[in-house]
Amino acid sequence: MKLQRKRLGDLLIEEGLITEEQLQQALRDKASSQKLGDALLQNGYITEQKLIEVLELQLGIPHVSLYRYPFDDSLFHLISKETAKRNLLVPLKKQGDKLYVAMADPMDYLAINDLRLSTGFQIEPLIAMKDDIIRAINHHYDLQESFEGWGADTASEPVELVQEEDSPAVRLVSQILQHAITQKASDIHIDPQETKIVVRYRVDGRLHTERVLPKSMQGMLTARIKIMANMDITEQRVPQDGRMKYQHDFHQIDLRISSLPTIFGEKIVIRLLDLGNSLNDVTKLGFNAVNLQRFLQSIQNPHGIVLITGPTGSGKSSTLYAALNRLNNEDVNIITIEDPVEYQLEGVNQIQVNANTGMTFAAGLRSILRQDPNIIMIGEIRDKETAEIAIRASLTGHLVLSTLHTNNSIGTVTRLIDMGVEPFLLASSLTGIVSQRLVRRVCRDCGEEHEATKREKEIFAGHGLSIEKVQRGKGCPTCNMTGYKGRIAIQEVLLIDREMSQAIADRADFAAMREIALRNQTIFLLDDGLLKVKQGYTTTEEVLGVATE
């Protein structure tokens, strides 16, 4: 059969999954030891599911979906957890003298040979997705481990127990963290209830229950997390905050931990910040061509204020850090003041707000101005004092970047004036405002083209757009049957030109400022969202859920 001798790149181009340019780019980008498939995945040119389907064709090895696969737990004793993790494989079933094994790389003949020798079976490899295999390993090997050692008396002497490396509490917490990281969760919620503890993960902005634990585990679980975060384990009646770094697959994850006393015990929320996963490239933030050009224009001004606005969890920090990354070179002095410092940037002086020592945003800002900065980043403008110092800094020749919690770009102007900032000062300092939201992205593995509904056509027509076809995910193992995988930003970039500046100084109302923005061809949030629906990135429901007129 000749097909098997075809090269992977040629097959992918033949199937119409990538272009010749993308193939050449991936070959240029890939490290010497890296496989072409991995380089294509890293660049986002192809999804793992599509790659597996082509490999199946190329190698003649069938692929298997591990989602809700009926695993035989007795087989997990044949292959150690270390071997499974190291080689990314998991046993599926045995038939006679054959052992069927799901592998991320079914061409790893060394691993297959080792398995044959250690198990005594003939090994039949099948291809499965890497994330699915990791999830199966975590779930099946860890489930067996996690309940070993939990006795009725485990809650009575927590402090000694929760610090021993192989204690059940330590194992359980590390499993909860590892599962969250592999699922790319942003937060972990540990909710105490009357008879149980519920562990939930927030993935792509939505919470789902990951596991339910017996109530007897609560004391030790809480104690272990609080010890890791340097919190006071004897104090259970007041809220506490802590943070720590966690090593996972050779890179660091920053964890921010918050505890809150409830009637059934302490609720704990862990926010995960993947330091290796932060988007440091402005061009990869999902800006459309017009908005990207306007945003770059506003941050390349030598002075003035650029604000990024939106509710909590709308990706404001990622956009700020990407902007700083773009501006960061050795001939500028960049100083930031944040609460807390989320990502550490090389070559940038970052200050952490600490109200206990008197280091507030305002106090820190005053000190920064004596440090000869070119660019100042303020984590958030929360009060009139901080806003006024930021404006003074921008008027004396500094570029100031900051965030604000408002619903849209024009509403930001009104909000600052309501805070007590003088309109004439605002008019002369403000250079650009970005308002943004995150919407879930249609899963690239199960996305299908559908006819747009009558209601969708009406919505698009109301914004001067036409739509015939929309993408929707029907649900597959990759996206946990949700039809969505990952998120994309929708933005509104308002440039403050002379006319808008005059309107701000004259305290013009919202409608008048919107009229000027329309004349300047500003793409509003909803319009940018609808354009992304048209491009097949997301759905109309997602956009309407976060952006309304």
Coordinates of C-alpha atoms in Angstrom, one line a residue:
M1 CA 0.0 0.0 0.0
K2 CA 1.7 3.1 -1.3
L3 CA -0.1 5.6 1.1
Q4 CA 2.1 4.7 4.0
R5 CA 5.2 6.0 2.3
K6 CA 3.8 9.4 1.8
R7 CA 5.3 12.1 4.0
L8 CA 3.0 13.6 6.7
G9 CA 3.3 17.1 5.4
D10 CA 2.3 16.1 1.9
L11 CA -0.7 14.1 3.3
L12 CA -1.9 17.1 5.3
I13 CA -1.7 19.4 2.3
E14 CA -3.5 16.8 0.2
E15 CA -6.3 16.7 2.8
G16 CA -6.5 20.5 2.7
L17 CA -5.7 20.8 6.4
I18 CA -2.7 23.0 6.0
T19 CA -1.1 25.1 3.2
E20 CA 2.3 24.8 1.7
E21 CA 3.4 28.1 3.4
Q22 CA 2.3 26.7 6.8
L23 CA 4.2 23.5 6.3
Q24 CA 7.4 25.5 5.4
Q25 CA 6.9 27.8 8.4
A26 CA 6.5 24.8 10.7
L27 CA 9.7 23.2 9.3
R28 CA 11.5 26.5 9.9
D29 CA 10.2 26.8 13.5
K30 CA 10.6 23.3 14.7
A31 CA 13.5 22.4 17.0
S32 CA 15.9 19.8 15.6
S33 CA 14.6 16.9 17.7
Q34 CA 11.0 17.9 17.4
K35 CA 8.5 16.0 15.3
L36 CA 6.8 17.9 12.4
G37 CA 3.3 17.0 13.9
D38 CA 4.3 18.7 17.2
A39 CA 5.6 21.8 15.4
L40 CA 2.3 22.1 13.5
L41 CA 0.3 21.8 16.7
Q42 CA 2.4 24.4 18.5
N43 CA 1.8 26.9 15.7
G44 CA -1.9 26.2 15.9
Y45 CA -2.1 25.2 12.2
I46 CA -3.9 21.9 13.0
T47 CA -5.7 20.2 15.8
E48 CA -4.5 17.1 17.5
Q49 CA -7.7 15.2 16.4
K50 CA -7.1 16.0 12.7
L51 CA -3.4 15.1 13.0
I52 CA -4.4 11.7 14.5
E53 CA -6.8 11.0 11.7
V54 CA -4.1 11.6 9.1
L55 CA -1.5 9.6 11.1
E56 CA -4.0 6.7 11.1
L57 CA -4.1 6.9 7.3
Q58 CA -0.3 7.3 7.1
L59 CA 0.6 4.5 9.5
G60 CA -2.3 2.2 9.2
I61 CA -2.7 2.2 13.0
P62 CA -6.3 2.8 14.3
H63 CA -7.1 5.7 16.6
V64 CA -9.1 5.4 19.8
S65 CA -11.1 8.0 21.7
L66 CA -10.6 7.7 25.5
Y67 CA -13.6 9.8 26.4
R68 CA -15.8 7.6 28.5
Y69 CA -13.8 4.5 27.5
P70 CA -14.6 1.4 29.5
F71 CA -11.1 0.9 31.0
D72 CA -10.3 -2.4 32.7
D73 CA -8.9 -1.3 36.1
S74 CA -7.1 -4.7 36.6
L75 CA -4.7 -3.8 33.7
F76 CA -3.3 -0.8 35.4
H77 CA -1.1 -3.1 37.6
L78 CA 0.6 -4.4 34.4
I79 CA 2.1 -1.0 33.6
S80 CA 3.6 1.2 36.3
K81 CA 2.4 4.8 36.6
E82 CA 6.0 6.0 35.9
T83 CA 6.2 4.1 32.6
A84 CA 2.7 5.3 31.6
K85 CA 3.6 8.9 32.3
R86 CA 7.1 8.8 30.8
N87 CA 6.0 7.2 27.5
L88 CA 2.5 8.7 27.4
L89 CA 0.6 5.4 27.1
V90 CA -2.3 3.7 28.9
P91 CA -3.5 0.0 28.8
L92 CA -6.9 -0.5 27.2
K93 CA -7.8 -4.2 27.0
K94 CA -6.3 -7.7 26.6
Q95 CA -7.4 -10.4 24.1
G96 CA -5.5 -13.7 24.4
D97 CA -1.8 -12.9 24.4
K98 CA -2.4 -9.4 23.0
L99 CA -2.4 -6.2 25.1
Y100 CA -4.0 -3.2 23.4
V101 CA -2.3 0.1 24.5
A102 CA -3.3 3.7 23.6
M103 CA -0.2 5.7 22.8
A104 CA 0.5 9.4 21.9
D105 CA 3.4 8.1 19.7
P106 CA 2.6 4.6 18.3
M107 CA 6.0 4.7 16.5
D108 CA 7.9 4.6 19.8
Y109 CA 9.3 1.1 19.3
L110 CA 11.6 1.3 22.3
A111 CA 8.5 1.8 24.6
I112 CA 6.6 -1.0 22.8
N113 CA 9.6 -3.4 23.2
D114 CA 10.0 -2.5 26.9
L115 CA 6.3 -3.2 27.5
R116 CA 6.5 -6.6 25.6
L117 CA 9.3 -7.6 27.9
S118 CA 7.8 -6.4 31.1
T119 CA 4.3 -7.6 30.6
G120 CA 4.9 -10.8 28.5
F121 CA 2.1 -9.8 26.1
Q122 CA 2.3 -8.9 22.4
I123 CA 1.7 -5.1 22.3
E124 CA -0.9 -3.7 19.9
P125 CA -0.6 0.1 19.7
L126 CA -3.5 2.5 19.0
I127 CA -3.2 6.3 18.6
A128 CA -4.9 8.5 21.2
M129 CA -4.7 12.2 22.0
K130 CA -2.0 13.2 24.4
D131 CA -4.3 15.2 26.7
D132 CA -6.7 12.2 26.8
I133 CA -3.9 9.9 27.8
I134 CA -2.7 12.2 30.6
R135 CA -6.2 12.6 31.9
A136 CA -6.7 8.8 31.9
I137 CA -3.4 8.3 33.7
N138 CA -4.2 10.9 36.3
H139 CA -7.7 9.5 36.8
H140 CA -7.1 5.8 36.9
Y141 CA -3.7 5.5 38.6
D142 CA -4.4 8.4 41.0
L143 CA -7.8 7.2 42.0
Q144 CA -6.3 4.0 43.2
E145 CA -3.7 5.9 45.2
S146 CA -5.8 8.7 46.5
F147 CA -8.0 6.7 48.8
E148 CA -5.1 4.5 50.1
G149 CA -4.2 5.6 53.6
W150 CA -7.4 7.6 54.4
G151 CA -8.6 6.2 57.7
A152 CA -11.1 7.4 60.2
D153 CA -8.3 8.9 62.3
T154 CA -6.6 10.9 59.5
A155 CA -8.3 14.1 60.5
S156 CA -7.1 14.0 64.1
E157 CA -3.4 14.9 63.6
P158 CA -3.3 16.9 60.5
V159 CA -0.1 19.0 60.8
E160 CA 2.4 16.1 60.9
L161 CA 0.5 14.1 58.3
V162 CA -0.1 16.8 55.8
Q163 CA 3.7 17.5 55.4
E164 CA 4.9 14.0 54.7
E165 CA 5.6 13.6 51.0
D166 CA 3.7 10.3 50.6
S167 CA 0.8 11.2 52.9
P168 CA -2.7 10.9 51.4
A169 CA -3.4 14.6 51.8
V170 CA -0.2 15.6 49.9
R171 CA -1.0 13.1 47.1
L172 CA -4.6 14.3 46.8
V173 CA -3.7 18.0 46.6
S174 CA -1.1 17.4 44.0
Q175 CA -3.6 15.3 41.9
I176 CA -6.2 18.1 42.1
L177 CA -3.6 20.6 40.9
Q178 CA -2.2 18.4 38.1
H179 CA -5.7 17.6 36.8
A180 CA -6.5 21.3 36.7
I181 CA -3.3 22.1 34.9
T182 CA -3.9 19.4 32.2
Q183 CA -7.4 20.7 31.7
K184 CA -6.1 24.3 31.4
A185 CA -8.4 25.4 34.3
S186 CA -8.1 29.0 35.5
D187 CA -9.5 28.4 39.0
I188 CA -10.1 25.5 41.3
H189 CA -13.0 25.8 43.8
I190 CA -13.1 23.5 46.9
D191 CA -16.6 23.9 48.2
P192 CA -17.4 22.4 51.7
Q193 CA -21.1 21.1 51.9
E194 CA -22.9 19.5 54.7
T195 CA -22.1 15.9 53.9
K196 CA -19.3 16.2 51.2
I197 CA -16.7 18.3 49.6
V198 CA -17.2 19.3 45.9
V199 CA -14.1 20.1 43.8
R200 CA -14.9 22.3 40.7
Y201 CA -12.7 23.6 37.9
R202 CA -13.3 26.7 35.8
V203 CA -12.3 25.9 32.2
D204 CA -12.9 28.4 29.4
G205 CA -14.8 30.6 31.9
R206 CA -17.3 27.9 32.9
L207 CA -17.4 25.9 36.2
H208 CA -17.9 22.1 36.2
T209 CA -17.7 19.6 39.0
E210 CA -14.5 17.5 38.8
R211 CA -14.9 15.2 41.8
V212 CA -16.9 14.8 45.0
L213 CA -14.9 13.8 48.2
P214 CA -16.1 12.5 51.5
K215 CA -16.5 15.1 54.3
S216 CA -13.9 13.3 56.4
M217 CA -11.2 14.6 54.1
Q218 CA -12.0 18.2 54.6
G219 CA -9.7 19.0 57.6
M220 CA -6.6 17.6 56.1
L221 CA -7.2 18.9 52.6
T222 CA -7.7 22.4 53.9
A223 CA -4.7 22.1 56.2
R224 CA -2.4 20.9 53.4
I225 CA -3.4 23.7 51.0
K226 CA -3.0 26.4 53.8
I227 CA 0.5 25.0 54.7
M228 CA 1.6 25.1 51.1
A229 CA 0.5 28.8 50.8
N230 CA 2.0 29.8 54.1
M231 CA -1.4 30.6 55.7
D232 CA -2.3 30.3 59.3
I233 CA -3.9 26.8 59.8
T234 CA -5.1 27.5 63.3
E235 CA -7.2 30.5 62.1
Q236 CA -10.4 29.3 60.6
R237 CA -12.8 32.2 61.3
V238 CA -11.3 35.0 59.1
P239 CA -10.6 35.1 55.3
Q240 CA -7.0 34.6 54.3
D241 CA -4.9 35.0 51.2
G242 CA -1.7 33.2 50.2
R243 CA 0.4 32.4 47.1
M244 CA 2.9 29.8 46.0
K245 CA 4.7 28.4 43.0
Y246 CA 4.1 24.9 41.7
Q247 CA 6.4 23.0 39.4
H248 CA 4.6 21.1 36.6
D249 CA 6.4 19.5 33.6
F250 CA 9.5 21.7 34.0
H251 CA 7.6 25.0 34.1
Q252 CA 6.2 27.1 36.9
I253 CA 2.6 27.7 37.7
D254 CA 1.8 30.6 40.0
L255 CA -1.0 29.8 42.5
R256 CA -3.0 32.4 44.3
I257 CA -5.0 31.0 47.2
S258 CA -8.0 32.5 49.0
S259 CA -9.9 30.9 51.9
L260 CA -13.3 32.0 53.2
P261 CA -15.1 30.7 56.3
T262 CA -18.6 29.3 55.5
I263 CA -21.1 27.5 57.7
F264 CA -19.8 24.1 56.5
G265 CA -16.1 25.0 56.9
E266 CA -13.5 26.9 54.8
K267 CA -14.2 27.4 51.0
I268 CA -10.9 27.6 49.1
V269 CA -10.4 29.0 45.7
I270 CA -7.0 28.6 43.9
R271 CA -6.3 30.8 40.9
L272 CA -3.8 29.2 38.5
L273 CA -1.5 31.5 36.5
D274 CA 0.6 29.6 34.0
L275 CA 3.8 31.6 33.7
G276 CA 4.8 29.7 30.6
N277 CA 1.5 30.1 28.9
S278 CA 1.0 33.8 29.0
L279 CA 0.4 35.4 25.7
N280 CA 3.3 37.7 25.1
D281 CA 2.6 38.6 21.5
V282 CA 0.2 41.4 20.7
T283 CA -0.5 39.9 17.3
K284 CA -1.9 36.7 18.9
L285 CA -4.5 38.4 21.0
G286 CA -7.2 38.1 18.4
F287 CA -7.3 41.8 17.4
N288 CA -8.7 42.3 13.9
A289 CA -6.4 44.2 11.5
V290 CA -8.0 47.7 12.0
N291 CA -8.0 47.3 15.8
L292 CA -4.5 46.0 16.0
Q293 CA -3.1 48.9 14.0
R294 CA -5.1 51.4 16.2
F295 CA -3.9 49.7 19.4
L296 CA -0.2 49.7 18.3
Q297 CA -0.6 53.3 17.3
S298 CA -1.9 54.2 20.8
I299 CA 0.9 52.3 22.8
Q300 CA 3.6 53.7 20.6
N301 CA 2.9 57.3 21.7
P302 CA 5.7 58.7 23.9
H303 CA 3.2 60.0 26.4
G304 CA -0.5 59.8 27.3
I305 CA -2.8 57.2 29.0
V306 CA -3.9 53.9 27.4
L307 CA -6.7 52.1 29.3
I308 CA -7.8 48.5 28.9
T309 CA -11.3 47.9 30.3
G310 CA -13.7 45.1 30.9
P311 CA -15.1 43.0 33.7
T312 CA -13.1 40.5 35.8
G313 CA -11.7 37.6 33.7
S314 CA -11.9 39.4 30.4
G315 CA -8.2 39.0 29.7
K316 CA -7.2 42.7 30.5
S317 CA -3.9 41.6 32.2
S318 CA -2.9 39.5 29.2
T319 CA -3.4 42.4 26.9
L320 CA -1.4 44.7 29.2
Y321 CA 1.5 42.3 29.5
A322 CA 1.6 41.7 25.8
A323 CA 1.7 45.5 25.3
L324 CA 4.6 45.8 27.8
N325 CA 6.4 43.0 26.1
R326 CA 6.1 44.8 22.8
L327 CA 7.5 48.0 24.3
N328 CA 10.2 46.3 26.4
N329 CA 13.7 47.0 25.2
E330 CA 16.9 48.2 26.8
D331 CA 16.5 51.9 25.9
V332 CA 13.3 52.4 28.0
N333 CA 12.8 52.2 31.7
I334 CA 9.5 50.4 32.5
I335 CA 8.1 50.3 36.0
T336 CA 4.9 48.7 37.0
I337 CA 2.8 48.8 40.2
E338 CA 0.4 45.8 40.6
D339 CA -1.9 44.1 43.1
P340 CA -0.7 41.4 42.8
V341 CA 2.1 41.0 40.4
E342 CA 0.7 38.3 38.1
Y343 CA 3.4 37.5 35.6
Q344 CA 7.1 38.4 36.0
L345 CA 8.6 40.1 33.0
E346 CA 12.3 40.1 32.4
G347 CA 13.8 43.6 32.3
V348 CA 10.7 45.3 33.8
N349 CA 10.8 46.7 37.4
Q350 CA 7.6 45.4 39.1
I351 CA 6.3 46.6 42.4
Q352 CA 3.7 44.8 44.5
V353 CA 1.1 46.8 46.3
N354 CA 1.1 46.2 50.1
A355 CA -1.5 48.2 52.0
N356 CA -0.1 47.0 55.4
T357 CA 3.2 48.8 54.8
G358 CA 1.6 51.9 53.2
M359 CA 2.6 50.9 49.7
T360 CA -0.7 51.8 48.0
F361 CA -1.2 52.5 44.2
A362 CA -1.0 56.2 44.9
A363 CA 2.0 56.1 47.2
G364 CA 3.9 53.7 44.9
L365 CA 3.1 55.9 41.9
R366 CA 4.6 59.0 43.5
S367 CA 7.8 57.1 44.2
I368 CA 7.9 55.7 40.7
L369 CA 7.9 59.2 39.2
R370 CA 11.2 59.9 41.0
Q371 CA 12.7 56.9 39.3
D372 CA 13.0 58.4 35.8
P373 CA 10.5 56.0 34.0
N374 CA 9.5 56.2 30.4
I375 CA 6.6 53.8 30.7
I376 CA 4.5 53.2 33.8
M377 CA 2.0 50.4 34.2
I378 CA -0.6 50.6 36.9
G379 CA -2.5 47.3 37.6
E380 CA -5.8 49.1 38.1
I381 CA -7.2 52.6 38.6
R382 CA -9.5 52.2 41.7
D383 CA -9.8 55.7 43.0
K384 CA -9.6 59.4 42.2
E385 CA -6.1 59.9 43.8
T386 CA -4.5 57.1 41.6
A387 CA -6.4 58.5 38.5
E388 CA -5.1 62.0 39.1
I389 CA -1.4 61.0 39.6
A390 CA -1.6 58.8 36.5
I391 CA -2.9 61.8 34.5
R392 CA -0.2 64.1 35.9
A393 CA 2.4 61.5 35.0
S394 CA 1.1 61.2 31.4
L395 CA 1.0 65.1 31.0
T396 CA 4.7 65.3 32.1
G397 CA 5.9 63.0 29.3
H398 CA 5.3 59.4 30.4
L399 CA 3.3 56.7 28.7
V400 CA 0.9 55.2 31.3
L401 CA -0.9 51.9 30.8
S402 CA -3.7 50.7 33.1
T403 CA -7.0 48.9 33.5
L404 CA -10.4 49.9 34.7
H405 CA -13.6 47.9 35.3
T406 CA -16.2 49.4 32.9
N407 CA -18.5 48.0 30.3
N408 CA -17.4 49.8 27.1
S409 CA -14.8 52.3 25.9
I410 CA -17.0 55.4 26.0
G411 CA -18.4 54.5 29.4
T412 CA -14.8 54.7 30.7
V413 CA -14.7 58.4 30.1
T414 CA -17.9 58.9 32.0
R415 CA -16.6 56.7 34.9
L416 CA -13.4 58.7 35.3
I417 CA -15.3 62.0 35.3
D418 CA -17.7 60.5 37.9
M419 CA -14.6 59.6 40.0
G420 CA -13.9 63.3 40.2
V421 CA -11.2 63.7 37.4
E422 CA -11.4 67.1 35.7
P423 CA -12.6 66.7 32.1
F424 CA -10.0 69.1 30.7
L425 CA -7.2 67.0 32.2
L426 CA -8.7 63.8 30.9
A427 CA -9.1 65.3 27.4
S428 CA -5.5 66.2 27.2
S429 CA -4.0 63.0 28.6
L430 CA -6.2 60.1 27.2
T431 CA -4.9 58.6 23.9
G432 CA -6.7 55.3 23.6
I433 CA -9.2 52.9 25.3
V434 CA -9.5 49.2 24.6
S435 CA -12.6 47.4 25.8
Q436 CA -12.5 43.6 25.6
R437 CA -14.3 40.4 26.5
L438 CA -13.5 36.7 26.1
V439 CA -15.8 34.4 24.2
R440 CA -15.5 30.6 23.9
R441 CA -14.1 29.4 20.6
V442 CA -16.0 26.8 18.5
C443 CA -14.1 23.4 18.9
R444 CA -12.0 22.9 15.8
D445 CA -12.5 19.1 15.9
C446 CA -16.3 19.0 15.9
G447 CA -17.2 22.4 14.4
E448 CA -19.8 22.1 11.6
E449 CA -21.3 24.6 9.2
H450 CA -24.9 25.3 9.8
E451 CA -27.5 27.6 8.1
A452 CA -27.8 30.8 10.1
T453 CA -31.1 31.2 11.9
K454 CA -33.7 33.9 11.0
R455 CA -32.9 35.7 14.3
E456 CA -29.2 35.6 13.5
K457 CA -29.7 37.1 10.0
E458 CA -31.8 39.9 11.6
I459 CA -29.1 40.7 14.2
F460 CA -26.4 40.8 11.5
A461 CA -28.6 42.9 9.2
G462 CA -29.1 45.4 12.1
H463 CA -25.3 45.9 12.1
G464 CA -25.0 46.2 8.3
L465 CA -23.6 42.6 7.9
S466 CA -25.0 39.6 6.1
I467 CA -24.6 36.0 7.2
E468 CA -25.5 32.7 5.5
K469 CA -23.5 30.0 7.4
V470 CA -22.3 29.8 11.0
Q471 CA -20.0 27.3 12.7
R472 CA -21.3 25.3 15.7
G473 CA -19.6 22.5 17.6
K474 CA -21.7 19.3 17.9
G475 CA -19.6 18.1 20.9
C476 CA -16.7 15.6 21.0
P477 CA -14.3 14.2 23.5
T478 CA -11.7 17.0 22.8
C479 CA -14.1 19.6 24.1
N480 CA -15.8 17.5 26.8
M481 CA -19.0 17.5 24.7
T482 CA -19.4 21.2 25.0
G483 CA -18.8 22.2 21.4
Y484 CA -16.3 24.8 22.5
K485 CA -12.5 24.6 23.2
G486 CA -10.4 27.6 24.2
R487 CA -11.3 31.2 24.1
I488 CA -10.7 34.2 21.9
A489 CA -11.0 37.9 22.6
I490 CA -13.3 40.4 21.1
Q491 CA -12.3 44.1 21.3
E492 CA -13.3 47.7 20.8
V493 CA -10.5 50.2 20.3
L494 CA -11.4 53.8 20.7
L495 CA -8.7 56.3 19.6
I496 CA -9.0 59.7 21.2
D497 CA -8.5 62.2 18.4
R498 CA -8.9 66.0 18.5
E499 CA -12.7 66.0 18.0
M500 CA -13.2 63.3 20.8
S501 CA -10.8 65.2 23.1
Q502 CA -12.8 68.4 22.6
A503 CA -16.1 66.5 23.4
I504 CA -14.6 65.1 26.6
A505 CA -13.4 68.6 27.7
D506 CA -17.0 69.9 27.0
R507 CA -18.5 67.1 29.1
A508 CA -20.4 65.8 26.0
D509 CA -23.0 63.1 26.7
F510 CA -22.6 59.4 25.8
A511 CA -24.7 59.7 22.6
A512 CA -22.6 62.6 21.3
M513 CA -19.3 60.7 21.9
R514 CA -20.7 57.6 20.3
E515 CA -21.6 59.6 17.3
I516 CA -17.9 60.8 17.0
A517 CA -16.7 57.2 17.5
L518 CA -19.0 56.1 14.6
R519 CA -17.7 58.8 12.3
N520 CA -14.1 57.6 13.1
Q521 CA -15.2 54.1 12.0
T522 CA -14.7 52.6 15.5
I523 CA -15.5 48.8 15.5
F524 CA -17.7 48.3 18.6
L525 CA -17.5 45.2 20.8
L526 CA -20.7 43.6 19.3
D527 CA -19.5 44.3 15.7
D528 CA -16.1 42.8 16.4
G529 CA -17.9 39.7 17.9
L530 CA -20.2 39.4 14.9
L531 CA -17.2 39.6 12.5
K532 CA -15.6 36.7 14.5
V533 CA -18.9 34.7 14.2
K534 CA -18.7 35.3 10.4
Q535 CA -15.1 34.0 10.4
G536 CA -16.3 30.9 12.2
Y537 CA -14.3 31.4 15.4
T538 CA -17.3 31.6 17.8
T539 CA -21.1 31.6 17.9
T540 CA -23.7 34.3 18.0
E541 CA -24.9 33.1 21.5
E542 CA -21.4 33.5 22.9
V543 CA -21.1 37.1 21.6
L544 CA -24.5 38.2 22.7
G545 CA -23.8 36.7 26.2
V546 CA -20.9 39.2 26.8
A547 CA -21.6 42.2 24.5
T548 CA -24.9 43.9 24.3
E549 CA -25.6 47.4 23.0

